[in-house]
Coordinates of C-alpha atoms in Angstrom, one line a residue:
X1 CA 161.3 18.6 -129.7
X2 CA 158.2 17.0 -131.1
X3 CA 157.3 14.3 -129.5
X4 CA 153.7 11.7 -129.6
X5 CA 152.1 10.7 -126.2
X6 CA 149.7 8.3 -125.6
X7 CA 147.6 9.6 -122.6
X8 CA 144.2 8.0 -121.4
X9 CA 140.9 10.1 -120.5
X10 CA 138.2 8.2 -119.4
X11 CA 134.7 8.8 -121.1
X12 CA 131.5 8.1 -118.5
X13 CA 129.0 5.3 -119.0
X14 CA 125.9 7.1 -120.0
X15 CA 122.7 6.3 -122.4
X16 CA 123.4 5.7 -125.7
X17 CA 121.5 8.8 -126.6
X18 CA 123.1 11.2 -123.9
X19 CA 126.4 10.0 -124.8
X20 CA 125.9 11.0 -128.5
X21 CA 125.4 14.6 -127.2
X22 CA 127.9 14.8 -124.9
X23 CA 130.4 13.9 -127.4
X24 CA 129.3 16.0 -129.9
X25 CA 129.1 19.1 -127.5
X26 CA 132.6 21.1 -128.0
X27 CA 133.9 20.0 -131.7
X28 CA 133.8 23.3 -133.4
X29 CA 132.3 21.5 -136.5
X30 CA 130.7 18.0 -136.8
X31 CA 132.5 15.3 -135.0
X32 CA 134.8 14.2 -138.1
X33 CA 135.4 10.2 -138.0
X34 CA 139.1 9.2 -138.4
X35 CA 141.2 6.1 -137.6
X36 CA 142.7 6.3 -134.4
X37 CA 146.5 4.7 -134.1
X38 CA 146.7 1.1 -131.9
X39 CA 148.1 2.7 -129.2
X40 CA 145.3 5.5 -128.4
X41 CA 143.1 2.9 -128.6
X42 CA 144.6 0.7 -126.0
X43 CA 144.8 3.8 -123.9
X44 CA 141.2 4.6 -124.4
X45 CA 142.6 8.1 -124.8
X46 CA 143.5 10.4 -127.5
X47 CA 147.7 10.8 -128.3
X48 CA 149.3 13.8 -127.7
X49 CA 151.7 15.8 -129.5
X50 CA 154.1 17.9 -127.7
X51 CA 156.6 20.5 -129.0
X52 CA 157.4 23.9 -127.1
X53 CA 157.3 25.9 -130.6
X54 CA 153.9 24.8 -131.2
X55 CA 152.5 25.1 -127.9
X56 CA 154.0 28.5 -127.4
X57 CA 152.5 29.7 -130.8
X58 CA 149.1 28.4 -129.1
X59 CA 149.7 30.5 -126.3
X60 CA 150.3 33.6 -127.6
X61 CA 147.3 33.2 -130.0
X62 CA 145.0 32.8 -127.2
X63 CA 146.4 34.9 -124.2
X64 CA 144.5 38.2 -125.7
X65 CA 141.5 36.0 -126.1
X66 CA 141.3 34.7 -122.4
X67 CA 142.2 37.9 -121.0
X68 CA 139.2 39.7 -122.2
X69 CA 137.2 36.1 -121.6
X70 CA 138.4 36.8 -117.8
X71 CA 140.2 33.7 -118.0
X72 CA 143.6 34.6 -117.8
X73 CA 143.9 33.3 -114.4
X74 CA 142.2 29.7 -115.1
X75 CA 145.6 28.0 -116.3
X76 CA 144.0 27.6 -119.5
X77 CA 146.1 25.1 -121.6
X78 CA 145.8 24.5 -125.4
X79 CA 146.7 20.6 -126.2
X80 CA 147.8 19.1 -129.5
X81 CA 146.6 16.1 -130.6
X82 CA 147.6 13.7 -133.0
X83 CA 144.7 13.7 -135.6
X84 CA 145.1 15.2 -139.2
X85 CA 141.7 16.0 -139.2
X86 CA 140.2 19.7 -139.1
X87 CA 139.2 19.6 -135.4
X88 CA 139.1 21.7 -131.8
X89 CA 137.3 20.9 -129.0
X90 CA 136.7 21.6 -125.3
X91 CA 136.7 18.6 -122.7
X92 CA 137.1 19.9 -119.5
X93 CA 137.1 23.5 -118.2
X94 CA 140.7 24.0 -118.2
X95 CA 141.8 22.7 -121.4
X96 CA 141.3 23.2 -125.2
X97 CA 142.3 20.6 -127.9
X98 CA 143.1 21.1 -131.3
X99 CA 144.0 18.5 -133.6
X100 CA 147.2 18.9 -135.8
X101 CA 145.1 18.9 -138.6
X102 CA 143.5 22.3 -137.3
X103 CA 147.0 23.8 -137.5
X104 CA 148.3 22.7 -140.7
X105 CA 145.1 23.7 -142.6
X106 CA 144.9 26.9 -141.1
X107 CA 146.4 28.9 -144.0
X108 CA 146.6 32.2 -141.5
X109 CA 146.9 32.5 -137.9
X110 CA 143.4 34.3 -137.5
X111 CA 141.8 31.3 -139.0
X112 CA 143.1 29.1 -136.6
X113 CA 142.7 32.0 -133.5
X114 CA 139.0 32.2 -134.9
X115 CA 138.4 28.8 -134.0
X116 CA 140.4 29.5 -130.6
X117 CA 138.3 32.2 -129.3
X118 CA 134.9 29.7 -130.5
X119 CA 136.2 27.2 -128.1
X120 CA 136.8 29.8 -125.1
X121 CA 133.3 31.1 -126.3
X122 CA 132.4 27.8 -125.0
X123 CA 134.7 27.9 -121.6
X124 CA 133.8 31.4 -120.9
X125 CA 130.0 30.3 -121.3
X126 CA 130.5 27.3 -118.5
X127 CA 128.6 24.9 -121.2
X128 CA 130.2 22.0 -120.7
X129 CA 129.0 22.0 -116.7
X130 CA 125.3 23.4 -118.1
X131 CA 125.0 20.3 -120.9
X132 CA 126.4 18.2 -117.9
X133 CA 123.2 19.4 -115.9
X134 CA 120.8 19.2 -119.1
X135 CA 122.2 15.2 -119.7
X136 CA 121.2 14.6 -116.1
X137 CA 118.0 15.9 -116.2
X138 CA 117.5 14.2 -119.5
X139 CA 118.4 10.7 -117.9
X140 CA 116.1 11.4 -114.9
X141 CA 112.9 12.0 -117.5
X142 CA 114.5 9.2 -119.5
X143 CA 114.3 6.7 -116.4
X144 CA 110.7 8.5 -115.5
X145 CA 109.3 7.7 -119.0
X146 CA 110.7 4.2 -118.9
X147 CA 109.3 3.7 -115.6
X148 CA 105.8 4.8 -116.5
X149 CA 106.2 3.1 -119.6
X150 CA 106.8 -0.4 -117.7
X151 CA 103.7 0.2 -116.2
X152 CA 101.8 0.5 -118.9
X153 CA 103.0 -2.7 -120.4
X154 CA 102.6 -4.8 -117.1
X155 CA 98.5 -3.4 -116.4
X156 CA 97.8 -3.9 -120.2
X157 CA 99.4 -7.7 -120.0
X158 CA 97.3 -8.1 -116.7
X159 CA 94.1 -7.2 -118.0
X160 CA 94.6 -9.2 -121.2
X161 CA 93.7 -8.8 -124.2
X162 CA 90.9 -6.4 -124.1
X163 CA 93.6 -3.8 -123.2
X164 CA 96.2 -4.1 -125.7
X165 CA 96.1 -0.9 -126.6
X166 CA 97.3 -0.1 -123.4
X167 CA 99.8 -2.5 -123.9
X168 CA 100.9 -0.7 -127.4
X169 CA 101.0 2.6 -125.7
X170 CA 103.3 1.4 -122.8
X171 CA 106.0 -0.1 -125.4
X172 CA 105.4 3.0 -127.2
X173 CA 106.1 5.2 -124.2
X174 CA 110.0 3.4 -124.0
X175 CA 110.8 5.1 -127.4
X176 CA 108.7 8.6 -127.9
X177 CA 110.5 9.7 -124.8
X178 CA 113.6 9.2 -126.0
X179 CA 113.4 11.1 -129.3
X180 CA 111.9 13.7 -127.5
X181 CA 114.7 14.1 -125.1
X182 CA 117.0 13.7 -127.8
X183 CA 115.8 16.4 -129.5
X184 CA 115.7 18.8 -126.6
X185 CA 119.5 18.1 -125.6
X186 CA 119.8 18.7 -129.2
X187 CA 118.6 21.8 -129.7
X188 CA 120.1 23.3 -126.4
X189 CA 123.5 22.2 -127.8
X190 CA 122.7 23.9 -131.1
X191 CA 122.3 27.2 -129.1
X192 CA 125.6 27.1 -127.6
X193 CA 127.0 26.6 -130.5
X194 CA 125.6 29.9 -131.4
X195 CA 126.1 31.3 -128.4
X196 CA 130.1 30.3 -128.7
X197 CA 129.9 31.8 -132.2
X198 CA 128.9 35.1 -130.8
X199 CA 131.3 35.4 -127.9
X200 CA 134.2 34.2 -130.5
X201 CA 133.0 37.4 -132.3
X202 CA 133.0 39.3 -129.1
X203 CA 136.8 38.5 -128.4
X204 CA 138.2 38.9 -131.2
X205 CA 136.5 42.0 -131.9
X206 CA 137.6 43.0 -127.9
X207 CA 141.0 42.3 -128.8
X208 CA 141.4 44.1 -132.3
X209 CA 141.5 41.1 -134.5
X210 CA 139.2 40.1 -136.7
X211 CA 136.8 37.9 -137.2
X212 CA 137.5 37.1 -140.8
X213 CA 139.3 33.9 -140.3
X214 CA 136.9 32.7 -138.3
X215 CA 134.2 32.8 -141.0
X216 CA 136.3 31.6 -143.3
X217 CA 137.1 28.6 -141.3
X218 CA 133.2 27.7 -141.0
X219 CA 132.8 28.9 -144.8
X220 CA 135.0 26.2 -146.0
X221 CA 133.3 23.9 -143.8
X222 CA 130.2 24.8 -145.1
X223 CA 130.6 23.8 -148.4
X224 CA 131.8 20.2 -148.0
X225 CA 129.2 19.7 -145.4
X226 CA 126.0 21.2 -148.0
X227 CA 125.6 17.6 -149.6
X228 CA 125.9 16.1 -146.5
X229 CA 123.5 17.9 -144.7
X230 CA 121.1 18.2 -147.5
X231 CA 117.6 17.0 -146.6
X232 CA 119.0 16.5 -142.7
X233 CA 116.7 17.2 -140.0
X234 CA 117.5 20.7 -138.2
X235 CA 116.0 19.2 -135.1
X236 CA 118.6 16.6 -135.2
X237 CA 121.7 17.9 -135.5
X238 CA 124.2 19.0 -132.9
X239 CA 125.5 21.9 -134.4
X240 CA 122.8 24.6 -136.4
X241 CA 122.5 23.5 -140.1
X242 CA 126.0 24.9 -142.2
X243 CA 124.2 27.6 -144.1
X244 CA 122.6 29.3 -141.5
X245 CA 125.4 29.2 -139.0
X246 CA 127.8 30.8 -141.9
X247 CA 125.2 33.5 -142.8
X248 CA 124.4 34.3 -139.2
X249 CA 128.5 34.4 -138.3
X250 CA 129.3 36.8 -141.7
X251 CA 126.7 39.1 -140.4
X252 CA 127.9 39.6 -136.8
X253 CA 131.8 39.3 -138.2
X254 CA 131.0 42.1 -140.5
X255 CA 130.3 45.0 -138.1
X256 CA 133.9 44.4 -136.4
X257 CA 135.9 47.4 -137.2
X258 CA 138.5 44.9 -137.5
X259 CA 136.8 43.2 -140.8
X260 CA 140.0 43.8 -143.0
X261 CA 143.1 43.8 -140.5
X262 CA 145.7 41.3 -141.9
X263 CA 147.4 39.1 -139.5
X264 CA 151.4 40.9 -138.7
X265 CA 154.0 39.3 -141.4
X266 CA 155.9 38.6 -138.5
X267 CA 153.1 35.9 -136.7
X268 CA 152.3 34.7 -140.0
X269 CA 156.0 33.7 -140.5
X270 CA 155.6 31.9 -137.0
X271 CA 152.6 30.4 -138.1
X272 CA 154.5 28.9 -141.4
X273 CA 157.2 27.8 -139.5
X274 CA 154.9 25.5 -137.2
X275 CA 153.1 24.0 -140.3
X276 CA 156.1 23.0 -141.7
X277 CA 157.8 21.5 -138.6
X278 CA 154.7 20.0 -138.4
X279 CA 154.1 18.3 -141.8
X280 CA 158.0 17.5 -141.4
X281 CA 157.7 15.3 -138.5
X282 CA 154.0 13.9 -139.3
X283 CA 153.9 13.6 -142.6
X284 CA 155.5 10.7 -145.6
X285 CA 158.6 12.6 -147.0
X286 CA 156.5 12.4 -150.6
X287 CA 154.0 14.8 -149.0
X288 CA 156.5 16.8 -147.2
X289 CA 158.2 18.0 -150.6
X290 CA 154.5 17.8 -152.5
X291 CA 154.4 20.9 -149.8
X292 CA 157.8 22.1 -150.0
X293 CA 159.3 21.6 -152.9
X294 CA 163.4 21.5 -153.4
X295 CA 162.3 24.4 -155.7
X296 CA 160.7 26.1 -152.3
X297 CA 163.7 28.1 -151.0
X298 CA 161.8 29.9 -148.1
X299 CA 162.3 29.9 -144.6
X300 CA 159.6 27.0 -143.5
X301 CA 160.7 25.2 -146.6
X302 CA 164.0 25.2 -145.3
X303 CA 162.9 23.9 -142.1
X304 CA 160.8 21.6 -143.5
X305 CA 163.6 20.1 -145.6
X306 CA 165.8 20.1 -142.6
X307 CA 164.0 18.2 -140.7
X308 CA 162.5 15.3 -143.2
X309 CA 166.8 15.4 -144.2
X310 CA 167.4 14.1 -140.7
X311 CA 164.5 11.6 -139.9
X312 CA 164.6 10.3 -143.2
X313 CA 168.1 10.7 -145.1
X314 CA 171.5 11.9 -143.9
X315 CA 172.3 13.1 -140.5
X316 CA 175.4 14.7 -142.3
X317 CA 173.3 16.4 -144.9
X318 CA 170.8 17.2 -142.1
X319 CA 173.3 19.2 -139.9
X320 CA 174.7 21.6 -142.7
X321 CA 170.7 22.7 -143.4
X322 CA 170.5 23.4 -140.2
X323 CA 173.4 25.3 -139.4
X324 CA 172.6 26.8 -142.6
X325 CA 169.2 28.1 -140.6
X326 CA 170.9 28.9 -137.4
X327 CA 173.2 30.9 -139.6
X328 CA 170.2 33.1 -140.7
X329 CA 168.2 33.4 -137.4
X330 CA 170.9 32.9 -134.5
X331 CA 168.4 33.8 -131.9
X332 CA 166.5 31.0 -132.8
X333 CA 165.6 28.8 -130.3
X334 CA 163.9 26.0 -131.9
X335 CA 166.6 25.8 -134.3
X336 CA 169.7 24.5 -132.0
X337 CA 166.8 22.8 -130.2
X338 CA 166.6 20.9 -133.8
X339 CA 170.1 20.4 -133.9
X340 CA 170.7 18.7 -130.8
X341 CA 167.6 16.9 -131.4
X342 CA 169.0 15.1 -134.3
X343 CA 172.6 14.3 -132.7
X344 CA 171.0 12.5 -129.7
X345 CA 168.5 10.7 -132.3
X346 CA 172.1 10.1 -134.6
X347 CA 173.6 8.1 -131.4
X348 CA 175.7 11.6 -130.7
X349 CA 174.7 13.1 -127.2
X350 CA 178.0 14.4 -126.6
X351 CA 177.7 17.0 -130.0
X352 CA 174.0 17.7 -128.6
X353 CA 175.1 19.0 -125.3
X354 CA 176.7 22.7 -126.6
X355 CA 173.2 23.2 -129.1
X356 CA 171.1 21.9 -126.6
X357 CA 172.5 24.5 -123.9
X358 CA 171.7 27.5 -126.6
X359 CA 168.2 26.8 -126.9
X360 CA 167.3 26.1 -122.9
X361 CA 168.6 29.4 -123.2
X362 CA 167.5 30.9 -125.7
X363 CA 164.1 29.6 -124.6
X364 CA 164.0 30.7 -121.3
X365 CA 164.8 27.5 -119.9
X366 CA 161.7 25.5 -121.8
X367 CA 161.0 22.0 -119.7
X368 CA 160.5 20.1 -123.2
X369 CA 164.1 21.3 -124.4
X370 CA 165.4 21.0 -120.5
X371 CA 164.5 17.6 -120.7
X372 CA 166.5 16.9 -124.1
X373 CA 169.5 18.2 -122.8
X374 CA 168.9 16.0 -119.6
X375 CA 169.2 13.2 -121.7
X376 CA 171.5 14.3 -124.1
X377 CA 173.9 14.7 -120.6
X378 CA 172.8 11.5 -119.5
X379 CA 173.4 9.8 -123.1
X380 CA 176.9 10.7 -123.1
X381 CA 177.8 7.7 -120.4
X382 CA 180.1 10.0 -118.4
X383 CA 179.4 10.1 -114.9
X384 CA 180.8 13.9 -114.6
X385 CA 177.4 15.3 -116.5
X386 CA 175.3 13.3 -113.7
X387 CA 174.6 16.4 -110.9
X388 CA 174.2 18.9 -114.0
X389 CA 171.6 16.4 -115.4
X390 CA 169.7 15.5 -112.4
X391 CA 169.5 19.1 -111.1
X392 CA 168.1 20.2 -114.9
X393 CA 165.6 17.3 -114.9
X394 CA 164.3 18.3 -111.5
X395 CA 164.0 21.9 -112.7
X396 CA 162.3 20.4 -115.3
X397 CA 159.8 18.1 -114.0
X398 CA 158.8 20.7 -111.8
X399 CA 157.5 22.7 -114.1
X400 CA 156.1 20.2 -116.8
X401 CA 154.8 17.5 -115.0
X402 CA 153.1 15.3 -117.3
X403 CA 156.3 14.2 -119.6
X404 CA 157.2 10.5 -118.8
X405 CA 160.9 11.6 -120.5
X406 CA 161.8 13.9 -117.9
X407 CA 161.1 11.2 -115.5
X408 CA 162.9 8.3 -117.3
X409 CA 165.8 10.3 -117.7
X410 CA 165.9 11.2 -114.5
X411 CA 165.7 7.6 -113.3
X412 CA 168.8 6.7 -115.4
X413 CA 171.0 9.9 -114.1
X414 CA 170.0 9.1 -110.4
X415 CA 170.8 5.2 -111.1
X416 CA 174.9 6.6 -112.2
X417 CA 174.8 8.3 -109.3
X418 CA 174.1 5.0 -107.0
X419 CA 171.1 6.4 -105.5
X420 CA 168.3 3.6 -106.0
X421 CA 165.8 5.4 -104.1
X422 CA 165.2 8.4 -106.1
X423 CA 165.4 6.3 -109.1
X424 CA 162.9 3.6 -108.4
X425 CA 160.9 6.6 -107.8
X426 CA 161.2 8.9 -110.6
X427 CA 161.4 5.4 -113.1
X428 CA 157.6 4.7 -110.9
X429 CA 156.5 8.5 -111.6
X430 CA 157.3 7.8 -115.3
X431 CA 155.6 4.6 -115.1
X432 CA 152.4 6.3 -113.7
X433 CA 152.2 9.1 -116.2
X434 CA 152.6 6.3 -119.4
X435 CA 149.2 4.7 -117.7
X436 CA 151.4 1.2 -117.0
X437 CA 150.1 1.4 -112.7
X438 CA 151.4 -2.3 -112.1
X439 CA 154.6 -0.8 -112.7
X440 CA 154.3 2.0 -111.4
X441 CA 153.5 0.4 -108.1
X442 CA 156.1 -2.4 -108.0
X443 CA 158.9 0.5 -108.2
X444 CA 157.0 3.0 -105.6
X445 CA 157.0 0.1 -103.0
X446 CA 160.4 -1.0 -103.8
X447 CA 161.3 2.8 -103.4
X448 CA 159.0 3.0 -100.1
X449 CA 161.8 0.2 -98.9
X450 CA 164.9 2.3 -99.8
X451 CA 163.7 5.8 -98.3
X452 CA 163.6 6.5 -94.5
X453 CA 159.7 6.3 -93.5
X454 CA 158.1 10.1 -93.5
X455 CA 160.5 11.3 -95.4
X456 CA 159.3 13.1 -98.7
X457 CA 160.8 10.7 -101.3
X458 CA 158.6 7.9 -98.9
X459 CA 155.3 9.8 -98.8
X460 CA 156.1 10.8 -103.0
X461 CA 155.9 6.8 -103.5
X462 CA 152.8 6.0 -101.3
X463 CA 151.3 8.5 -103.0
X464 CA 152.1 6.5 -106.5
X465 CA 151.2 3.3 -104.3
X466 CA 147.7 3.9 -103.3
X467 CA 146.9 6.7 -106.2
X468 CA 144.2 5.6 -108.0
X469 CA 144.1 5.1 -111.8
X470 CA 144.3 8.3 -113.7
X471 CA 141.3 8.7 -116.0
X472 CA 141.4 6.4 -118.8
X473 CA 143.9 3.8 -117.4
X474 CA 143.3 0.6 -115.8
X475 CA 143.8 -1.0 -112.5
X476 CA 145.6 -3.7 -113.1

């Protein structure tokens, strides 16, 4: 199930030349500058894609590399976002984003893993807590410099103008500073990028992969980035200048053992799959079959086809494709998953229920797919699916709790079932996790009214009542 959220992440207040660097700390390369859809930008946030195929691919590529990182046992997530733009990027210590873009041009899974283990190069390394440090120390010397600076200005205005030179050199002092801090940060940022480049190196050679994709990825980069960068200052970029990073990166990749080891048929298949379901649900059906064309008769074409078929054309058409798929991988999770996602979509929850159960199954009871069949149970409008739903979406919300869905549908199942008090509170929970907290209050304290004080479903809404605003959401 692929679904867009909008989720807000506050960004600190900070000079205008320490915020440049922090910013430009974890993108692998050069921040790239892209429109960013209405609603992100309401949310101050960036939108986030969800689909348990993806994010299960992403798992497996980077469990070897966080193992020997010894992160295993950090709860390191890998988070999709919406941008089609060639892009990954650390924000915190306990997640690593990658834009969609990053997936789809990855032509191999060690390309993309390459620019995995880079990013974990930068989580293993703690940098974002040491560039944290730097950018403080860099606004205490800023505020210093100012300082001093100030006082220059005011002695050379009180001795006149006999001493406006010392005038000039206090106005002078509020800029050099600056530049000089800028370039410091600078240049310490350039040498975790390095440093990330190596470690990368390290894990992948630690884990018998290699490092191949890796340089391709900053290869390609390379070359649309030589103009660009040519005549640049090296002292003022974030990342080291394109040509020397590549040449630095071939020369370490090369002494893996690992140079020339091809990525196992069976991931790359995987890998396909995802870039189609991908360009399926993101992309204009032109594009879609510029990339798969009716002529295309392999297995992520197939998907591909499938899926555009059903959000774009005949629901009909839609469903024989993918039975047609199911028919040639019945273990297939992500395939009945498709199916039922398209009946509930059609206006058919009732059909959805019996595909839906295959792939919770087959999936090992997956919270995104749990929380289609939830409201594929509760779309059917019969009140004997209401315990089956509510105990699934529970199960469900346990385990993934940052989907507003699961909530939402769990608010409607509870609502059948006459039991106002548990849905006031789960519709408040979903309320809270879309960033809307004037809602999400207004149902908590209703649902404070409906529960027994003390009792967990009354301390769960006072929670939501006096929480604070999650990052990146307002107050209202």
């Amino acid at each position: 199930m692929l679904l867009r959220l909008v989720k807000g992440r506050k960004i600190p207040k900070l000079t205008a030349v320490t915020t440049a660097v922090a910013l430009a700390l974890s993108p692998i390369l050069p921040p790239i500058l892209a429109p960013m859809p209405a609603a992100a930008q309401e949310a101050k946030g960036p939108p986030v894609i969800r689909d348990t195929e993806a994010e299960q691919l992403l798992r497996d590529y980077t469990r070897p590399i966080l193992r020997v990182a010894g992160l295993e046992k950090q709860n390191i997530q890998v988070v999709i976002i919406n941008d089609s733009a060639f892009n990954a990027f650390v924000a915190d210590g306990h997640r690593i984003f990658v834009n969609y873009g990053a997936i789809m041009q990855s032509e191999t899974p060690n390309q993309l893993i390459g620019v995995l283990a880079h990013e974990t190069g930068h989580l293993a390394g703690g940098h974002l807590a040491k560039m944290r440090e730097q950018i403080a120390h860099a606004q205490t010397q800023m505020i210093i410099a100012m300082l001093l600076g100030a006082g220059a200005v005011v002695a050379g205005a009180r001795a006149g103008n006999s001493n406006g030179g010392l005038a000039d050199a206090g106005a002078a002092a509020f800029s050099a500073p600056q530049s000089i801090i800028q370039r410091s940060l600078l240049s310490y940022q350039r040498q975790q990028e390095e440093n990330a480049d190596r470690a990368g190196v390290k894990f992948l050679t630690e884990t018998g992969q290699s490092a191949k994709g890796m340089y391709e990825t900053f290869q390609r980069f390379s070359n649309d980035s030589l103009f660009a960068a040519h005549g640049a200052d090296p002292y003022l970029q974030s990342h080291p200048m394109p040509a020397d990073r590549v040449a630095a990166l071939e020369e370490l990749a090369r002494t893996s053992p690992y140079w020339d080891k091809k990525d196992d048929p069976a991931l790359q298949m995987r890998h396909n799959m995802v870039r189609a379901k991908i360009s399926a649900f993101m992309e204009s059906p032109n594009t879609v079959y510029r990339r798969y064309p009716l002529s295309d008769t392999s297995m992520p074409a197939r998907y591909a086809h499938a899926i555009t078929t059903y959000r774009h054309g005949n629901l009909r058409d839609a469903l024989i494709q993918i039975d047609a798929l199911i028919q040639m991988q019945p273990a297939n999770p992500y395939f009945y998953e498709l199916r039922g996602q398209a009946l509930v979509e059609g206006g058919k929850p009732t059909e959805a229920i019996a595909p839906l159960r295959k792939a919770v199954q087959l999936s090992h009871n997956a919270p995104l797919i749990e929380m289609l069949l939830g409201q594929a149970l509760v779309g059917t409008d019969n009140k004997a699916y209401t315990e089956e739903a509510i105990a699934i979406l529970r199960a469900a919300v346990s385990r993934e709790t940052e989907a507003p869905l699961g909530y939402t549908q769990l608010a409607m199942a509870y609502g059948r079932k006459g039991d106002y008090a548990e849905a006031d509170l789960a519709s408040a929970q979903a309320a809270y996790l879309r960033g809307d907290n004037k809602t999400a209050r207004e149902l908590a304290s209703r649902a404070k009214t409906r529960f027994a004080i003390g009792t967990p479903g009354w301390v769960r809404a006072d929670d939501i009542v006096t929480a604070k605003p999650m990052p990146g959401q307002k107050s209202n």
